[in-house]
Coordinates of C-alpha atoms and ligand atoms in Angstrom, one line a residue:
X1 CA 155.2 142.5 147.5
X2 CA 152.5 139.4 147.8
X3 CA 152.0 137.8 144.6
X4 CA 149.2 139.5 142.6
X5 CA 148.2 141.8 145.3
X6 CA 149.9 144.7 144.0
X7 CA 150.7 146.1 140.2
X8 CA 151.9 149.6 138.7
X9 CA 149.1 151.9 137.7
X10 CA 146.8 151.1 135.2
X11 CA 147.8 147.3 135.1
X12 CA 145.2 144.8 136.2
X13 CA 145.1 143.8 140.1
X14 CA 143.8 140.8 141.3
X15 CA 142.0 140.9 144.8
X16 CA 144.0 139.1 147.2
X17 CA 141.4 137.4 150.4
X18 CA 141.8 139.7 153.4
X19 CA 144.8 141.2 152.5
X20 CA 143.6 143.8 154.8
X21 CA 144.9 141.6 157.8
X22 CA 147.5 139.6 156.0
X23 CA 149.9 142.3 154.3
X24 CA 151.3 144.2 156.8
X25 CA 151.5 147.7 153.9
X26 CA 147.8 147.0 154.5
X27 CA 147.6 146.4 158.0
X28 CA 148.7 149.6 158.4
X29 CA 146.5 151.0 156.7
X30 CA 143.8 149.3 158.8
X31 CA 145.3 150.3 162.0
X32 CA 145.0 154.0 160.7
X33 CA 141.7 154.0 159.8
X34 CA 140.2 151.9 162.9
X35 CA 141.7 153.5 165.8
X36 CA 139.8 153.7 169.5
X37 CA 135.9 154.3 169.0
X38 CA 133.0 154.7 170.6
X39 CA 132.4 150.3 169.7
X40 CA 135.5 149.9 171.8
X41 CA 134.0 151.9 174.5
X42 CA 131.1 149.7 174.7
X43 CA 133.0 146.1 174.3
X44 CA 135.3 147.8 177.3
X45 CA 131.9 148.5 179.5
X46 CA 130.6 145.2 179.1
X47 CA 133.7 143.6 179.8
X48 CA 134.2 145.7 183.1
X49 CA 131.0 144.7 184.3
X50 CA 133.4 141.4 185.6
X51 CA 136.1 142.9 187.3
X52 CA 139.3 141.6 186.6
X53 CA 137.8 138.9 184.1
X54 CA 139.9 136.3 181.9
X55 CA 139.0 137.7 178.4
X56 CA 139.2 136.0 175.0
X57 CA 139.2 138.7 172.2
X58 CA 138.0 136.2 169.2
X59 CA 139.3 137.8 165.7
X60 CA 142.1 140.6 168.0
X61 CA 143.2 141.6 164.7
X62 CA 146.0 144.6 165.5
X63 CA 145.2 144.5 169.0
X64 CA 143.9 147.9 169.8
X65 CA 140.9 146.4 172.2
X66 CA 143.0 143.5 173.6
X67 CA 145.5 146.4 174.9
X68 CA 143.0 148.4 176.3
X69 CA 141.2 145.7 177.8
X70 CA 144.8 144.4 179.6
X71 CA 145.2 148.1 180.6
X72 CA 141.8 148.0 182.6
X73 CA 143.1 144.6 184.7
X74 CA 141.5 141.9 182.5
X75 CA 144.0 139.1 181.9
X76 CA 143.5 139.2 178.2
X77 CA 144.1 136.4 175.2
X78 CA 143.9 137.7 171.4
X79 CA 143.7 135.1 169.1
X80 CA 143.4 135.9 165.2
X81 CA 144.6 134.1 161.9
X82 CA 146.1 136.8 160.5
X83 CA 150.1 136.7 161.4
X84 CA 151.0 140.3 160.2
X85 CA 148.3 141.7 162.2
X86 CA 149.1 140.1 165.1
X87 CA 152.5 141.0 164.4
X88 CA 151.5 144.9 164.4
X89 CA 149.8 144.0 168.0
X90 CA 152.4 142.9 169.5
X91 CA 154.8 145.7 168.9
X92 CA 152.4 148.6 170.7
X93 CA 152.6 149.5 173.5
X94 CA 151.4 147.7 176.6
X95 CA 151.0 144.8 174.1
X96 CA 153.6 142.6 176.5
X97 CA 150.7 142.7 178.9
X98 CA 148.7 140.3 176.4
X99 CA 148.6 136.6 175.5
X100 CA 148.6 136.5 171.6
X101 CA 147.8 133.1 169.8
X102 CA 148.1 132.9 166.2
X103 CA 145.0 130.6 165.3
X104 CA 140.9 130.2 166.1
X105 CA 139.1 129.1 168.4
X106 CA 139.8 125.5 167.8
X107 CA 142.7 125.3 170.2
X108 CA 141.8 126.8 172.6
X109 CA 141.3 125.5 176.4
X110 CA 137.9 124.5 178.0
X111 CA 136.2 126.9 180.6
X112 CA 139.1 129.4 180.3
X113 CA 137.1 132.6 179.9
X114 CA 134.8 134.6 181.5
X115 CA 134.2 137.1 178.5
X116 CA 134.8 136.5 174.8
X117 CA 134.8 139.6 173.0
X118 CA 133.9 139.5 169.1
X119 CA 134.3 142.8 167.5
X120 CA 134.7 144.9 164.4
X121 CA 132.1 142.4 163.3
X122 CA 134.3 139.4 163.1
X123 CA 131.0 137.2 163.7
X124 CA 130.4 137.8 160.0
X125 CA 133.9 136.0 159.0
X126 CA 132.3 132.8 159.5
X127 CA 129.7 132.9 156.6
X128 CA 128.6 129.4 156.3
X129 CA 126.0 127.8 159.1
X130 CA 128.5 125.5 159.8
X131 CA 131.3 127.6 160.7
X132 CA 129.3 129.5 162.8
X133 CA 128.0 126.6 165.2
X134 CA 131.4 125.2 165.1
X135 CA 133.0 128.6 166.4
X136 CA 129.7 128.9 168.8
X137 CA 130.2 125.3 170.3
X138 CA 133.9 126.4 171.2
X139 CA 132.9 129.5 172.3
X140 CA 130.7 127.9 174.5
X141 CA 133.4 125.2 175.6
X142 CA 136.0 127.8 176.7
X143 CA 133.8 130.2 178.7
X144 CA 132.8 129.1 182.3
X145 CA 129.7 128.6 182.9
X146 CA 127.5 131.7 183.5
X147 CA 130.2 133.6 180.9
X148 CA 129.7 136.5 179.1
X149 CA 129.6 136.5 175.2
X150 CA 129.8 140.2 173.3
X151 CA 130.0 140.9 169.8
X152 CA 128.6 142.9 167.1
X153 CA 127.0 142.0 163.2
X154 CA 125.4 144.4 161.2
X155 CA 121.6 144.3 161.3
X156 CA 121.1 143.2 157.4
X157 CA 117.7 145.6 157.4
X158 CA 120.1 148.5 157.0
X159 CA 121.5 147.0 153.9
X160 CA 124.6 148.6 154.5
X161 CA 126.5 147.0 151.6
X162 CA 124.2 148.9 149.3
X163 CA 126.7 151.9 150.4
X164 CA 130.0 150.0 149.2
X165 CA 130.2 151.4 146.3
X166 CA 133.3 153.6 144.5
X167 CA 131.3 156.6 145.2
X168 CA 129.6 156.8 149.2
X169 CA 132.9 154.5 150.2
X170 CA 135.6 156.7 148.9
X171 CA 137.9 157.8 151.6
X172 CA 141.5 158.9 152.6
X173 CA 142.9 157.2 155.8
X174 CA 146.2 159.6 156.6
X175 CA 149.4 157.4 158.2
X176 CA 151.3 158.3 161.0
X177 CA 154.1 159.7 159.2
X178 CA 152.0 161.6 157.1
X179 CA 151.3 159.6 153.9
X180 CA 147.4 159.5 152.5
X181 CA 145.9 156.5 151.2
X182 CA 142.9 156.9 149.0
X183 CA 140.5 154.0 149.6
X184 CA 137.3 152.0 148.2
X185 CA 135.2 149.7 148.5
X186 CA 132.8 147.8 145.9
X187 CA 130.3 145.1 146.5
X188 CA 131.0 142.1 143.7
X189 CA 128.4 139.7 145.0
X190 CA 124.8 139.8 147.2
X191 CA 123.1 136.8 147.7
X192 CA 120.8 135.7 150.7
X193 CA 122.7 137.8 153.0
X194 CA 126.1 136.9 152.2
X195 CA 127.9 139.8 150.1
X196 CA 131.2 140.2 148.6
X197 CA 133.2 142.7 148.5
X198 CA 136.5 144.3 147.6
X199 CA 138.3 146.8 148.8
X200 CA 141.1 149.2 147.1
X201 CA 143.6 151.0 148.2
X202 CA 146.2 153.2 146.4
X203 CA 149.3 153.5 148.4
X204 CA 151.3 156.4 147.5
X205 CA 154.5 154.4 145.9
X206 CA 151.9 154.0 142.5
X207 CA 151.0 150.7 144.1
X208 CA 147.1 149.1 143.9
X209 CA 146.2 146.7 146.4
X210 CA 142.8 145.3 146.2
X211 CA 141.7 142.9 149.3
X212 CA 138.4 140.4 149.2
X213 CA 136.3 139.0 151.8
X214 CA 132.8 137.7 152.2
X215 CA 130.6 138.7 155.2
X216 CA 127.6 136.9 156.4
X217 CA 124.5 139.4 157.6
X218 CA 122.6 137.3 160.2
X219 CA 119.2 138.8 161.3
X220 CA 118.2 138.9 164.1
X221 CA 115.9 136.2 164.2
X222 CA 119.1 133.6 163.6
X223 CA 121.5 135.4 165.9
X224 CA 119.0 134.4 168.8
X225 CA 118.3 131.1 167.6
X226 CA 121.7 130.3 166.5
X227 CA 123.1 131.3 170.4
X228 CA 119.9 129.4 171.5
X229 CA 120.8 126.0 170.2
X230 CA 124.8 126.5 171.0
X231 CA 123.6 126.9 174.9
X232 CA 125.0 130.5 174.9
X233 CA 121.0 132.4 174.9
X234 CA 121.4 136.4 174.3
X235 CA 120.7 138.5 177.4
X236 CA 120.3 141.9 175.7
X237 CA 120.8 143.2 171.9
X238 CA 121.1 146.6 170.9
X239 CA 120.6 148.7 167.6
X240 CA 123.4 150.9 168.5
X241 CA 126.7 152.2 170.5
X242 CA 124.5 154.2 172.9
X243 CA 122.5 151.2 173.3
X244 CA 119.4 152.1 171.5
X245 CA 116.8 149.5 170.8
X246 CA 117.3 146.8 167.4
X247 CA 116.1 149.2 164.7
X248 CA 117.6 152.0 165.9
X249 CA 120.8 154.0 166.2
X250 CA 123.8 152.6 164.3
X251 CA 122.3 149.8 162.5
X252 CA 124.0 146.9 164.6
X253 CA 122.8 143.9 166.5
X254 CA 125.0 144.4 169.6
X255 CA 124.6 141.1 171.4
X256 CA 125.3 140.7 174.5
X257 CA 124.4 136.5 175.6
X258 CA 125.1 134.4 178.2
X259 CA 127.1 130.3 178.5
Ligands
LIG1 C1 137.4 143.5 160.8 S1 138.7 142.7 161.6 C2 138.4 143.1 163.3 C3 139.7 143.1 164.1 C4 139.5 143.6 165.6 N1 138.6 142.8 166.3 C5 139.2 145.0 165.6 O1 138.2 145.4 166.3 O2 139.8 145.8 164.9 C6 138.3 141.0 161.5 C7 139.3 140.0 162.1 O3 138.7 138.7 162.1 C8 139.8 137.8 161.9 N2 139.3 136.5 161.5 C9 138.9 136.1 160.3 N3 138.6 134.8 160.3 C10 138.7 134.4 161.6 C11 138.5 133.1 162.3 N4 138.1 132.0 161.7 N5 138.8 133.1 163.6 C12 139.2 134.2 164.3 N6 139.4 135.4 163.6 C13 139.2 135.5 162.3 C14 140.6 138.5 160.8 O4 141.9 138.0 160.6 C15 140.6 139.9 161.3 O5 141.7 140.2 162.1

């Protein structure tokens, strides 16, 4: 048990940051409740528009599109902080297939890609300005030029953290071997598009875990000018999986830009 992530019912529980993707009791969970969806589907068409492409899957977490992605032909790199849930990827199967790196994009080489991949909305990980040009600028150093750059970011006109409450979030994410974890999420902080949240989770031993995390909501206005000045300009954006127009559909910016 990680230190003050967990207590017996009833005691206090502090919120551990991302414990989501850093304690593997949790990264199950995670992997349970996020399996192949219809974003997958669209990160997978965009990345087969170039065949047999050298992929970087920025934030793989567990793996599930860095698999499928290998399985399709790409020669595919995940890279994510988190060790346990990159230990969870690399246990699946066809996992073998991919090149996991236990880091950021710092290390990684120059013009090595031709498609990064951001998704699950790891863009809005990197909260502060700063951390976002700095992961751009490397973004833009390891694709080739004329590379493709895909990720999704909530479209903050939805206000979707207005529905992270105890209430509209509750859910029950079932295991594979049967167990049910109830789940919630509750917003502890809003402030000029940056919100803070925490999730719990009651795992079935009598155990509470409770994982933070801050997300940035860009609009739409600073996604484009923010891929501007890093030299990486967006080609298309979308509103949803089915690409509808910004405004529409599933309350996404789905940015599709080019190095
Ligand atoms: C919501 S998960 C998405 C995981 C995966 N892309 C998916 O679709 O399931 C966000 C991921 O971003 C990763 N992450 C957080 N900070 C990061 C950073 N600075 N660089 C790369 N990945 C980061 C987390 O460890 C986590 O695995």
């Amino acid at each position: 048990m990680s230190e003050g992530s967990a207590a017996e019912p009833g005691s206090s529980v502090r919120p551990v940051r991302h414990a989501e993707f850093e304690d593997p009791r949790l990264v199950e969970v995670y992997d349970a409740e996020y399996p192949w969806l219809r974003d997958d589907d669209f990160f997978l068409s965009i990345v087969n528009e170039t065949p047999r492409s050298r992929v970087l899957d920025l934030g793989c977490g567990t793996g599930r599109l860095a698999i499928g992605m290998a399985a399709a032909g790409h020669v595919v790199t995940g890279v994510d902080p988190a060790r346990a849930s990159l230990e969870a990827a690399r246990v699946k199967p066809g996992a073998a297939r991919v090149t996991w790196v236990e880091g950021t994009s710092a290390t990684l080489r120059d013009d090595a890609f031709d498609v990064t991949v951001m998704t699950s909305h790891v863009a809005q990980f990197f909260v502060s300005d700063e951390a976002w040009s700095r992961t751009l600028g490397d973004l833009k150093r390891t694709l080739i030029p004329d590379g493709v750059l895909a990720f999704d970011t909530r479209d903050p006109r939805a206000r979707e953290w207005e529905r992270w409450n105890p209430v509209d979030s509750r859910r029950s994410i079932e295991l594979p071997d049967g167990r049910i974890i109830a789940a919630w999420t509750e917003v502890t902080a809003v402030s000029d598009n940056v919100v803070s949240f925490v999730h719990h989770y009651d795992l079935t031993d009598g155990v509470t875990i409770q994982s933070s995390a801050t997300l940035r909501f860009r609009s739409e206005e600073v996604v484009r000018s923010s891929l501007w000045a890093a030299g990486i300009p967006v080609e298309r954006i979308y509103g949803g999986w089915h690409r509808e127009p910004v405004g529409e559909g599933d309350g996404e910016l789905i940015v599709v830009a080019r190095s």
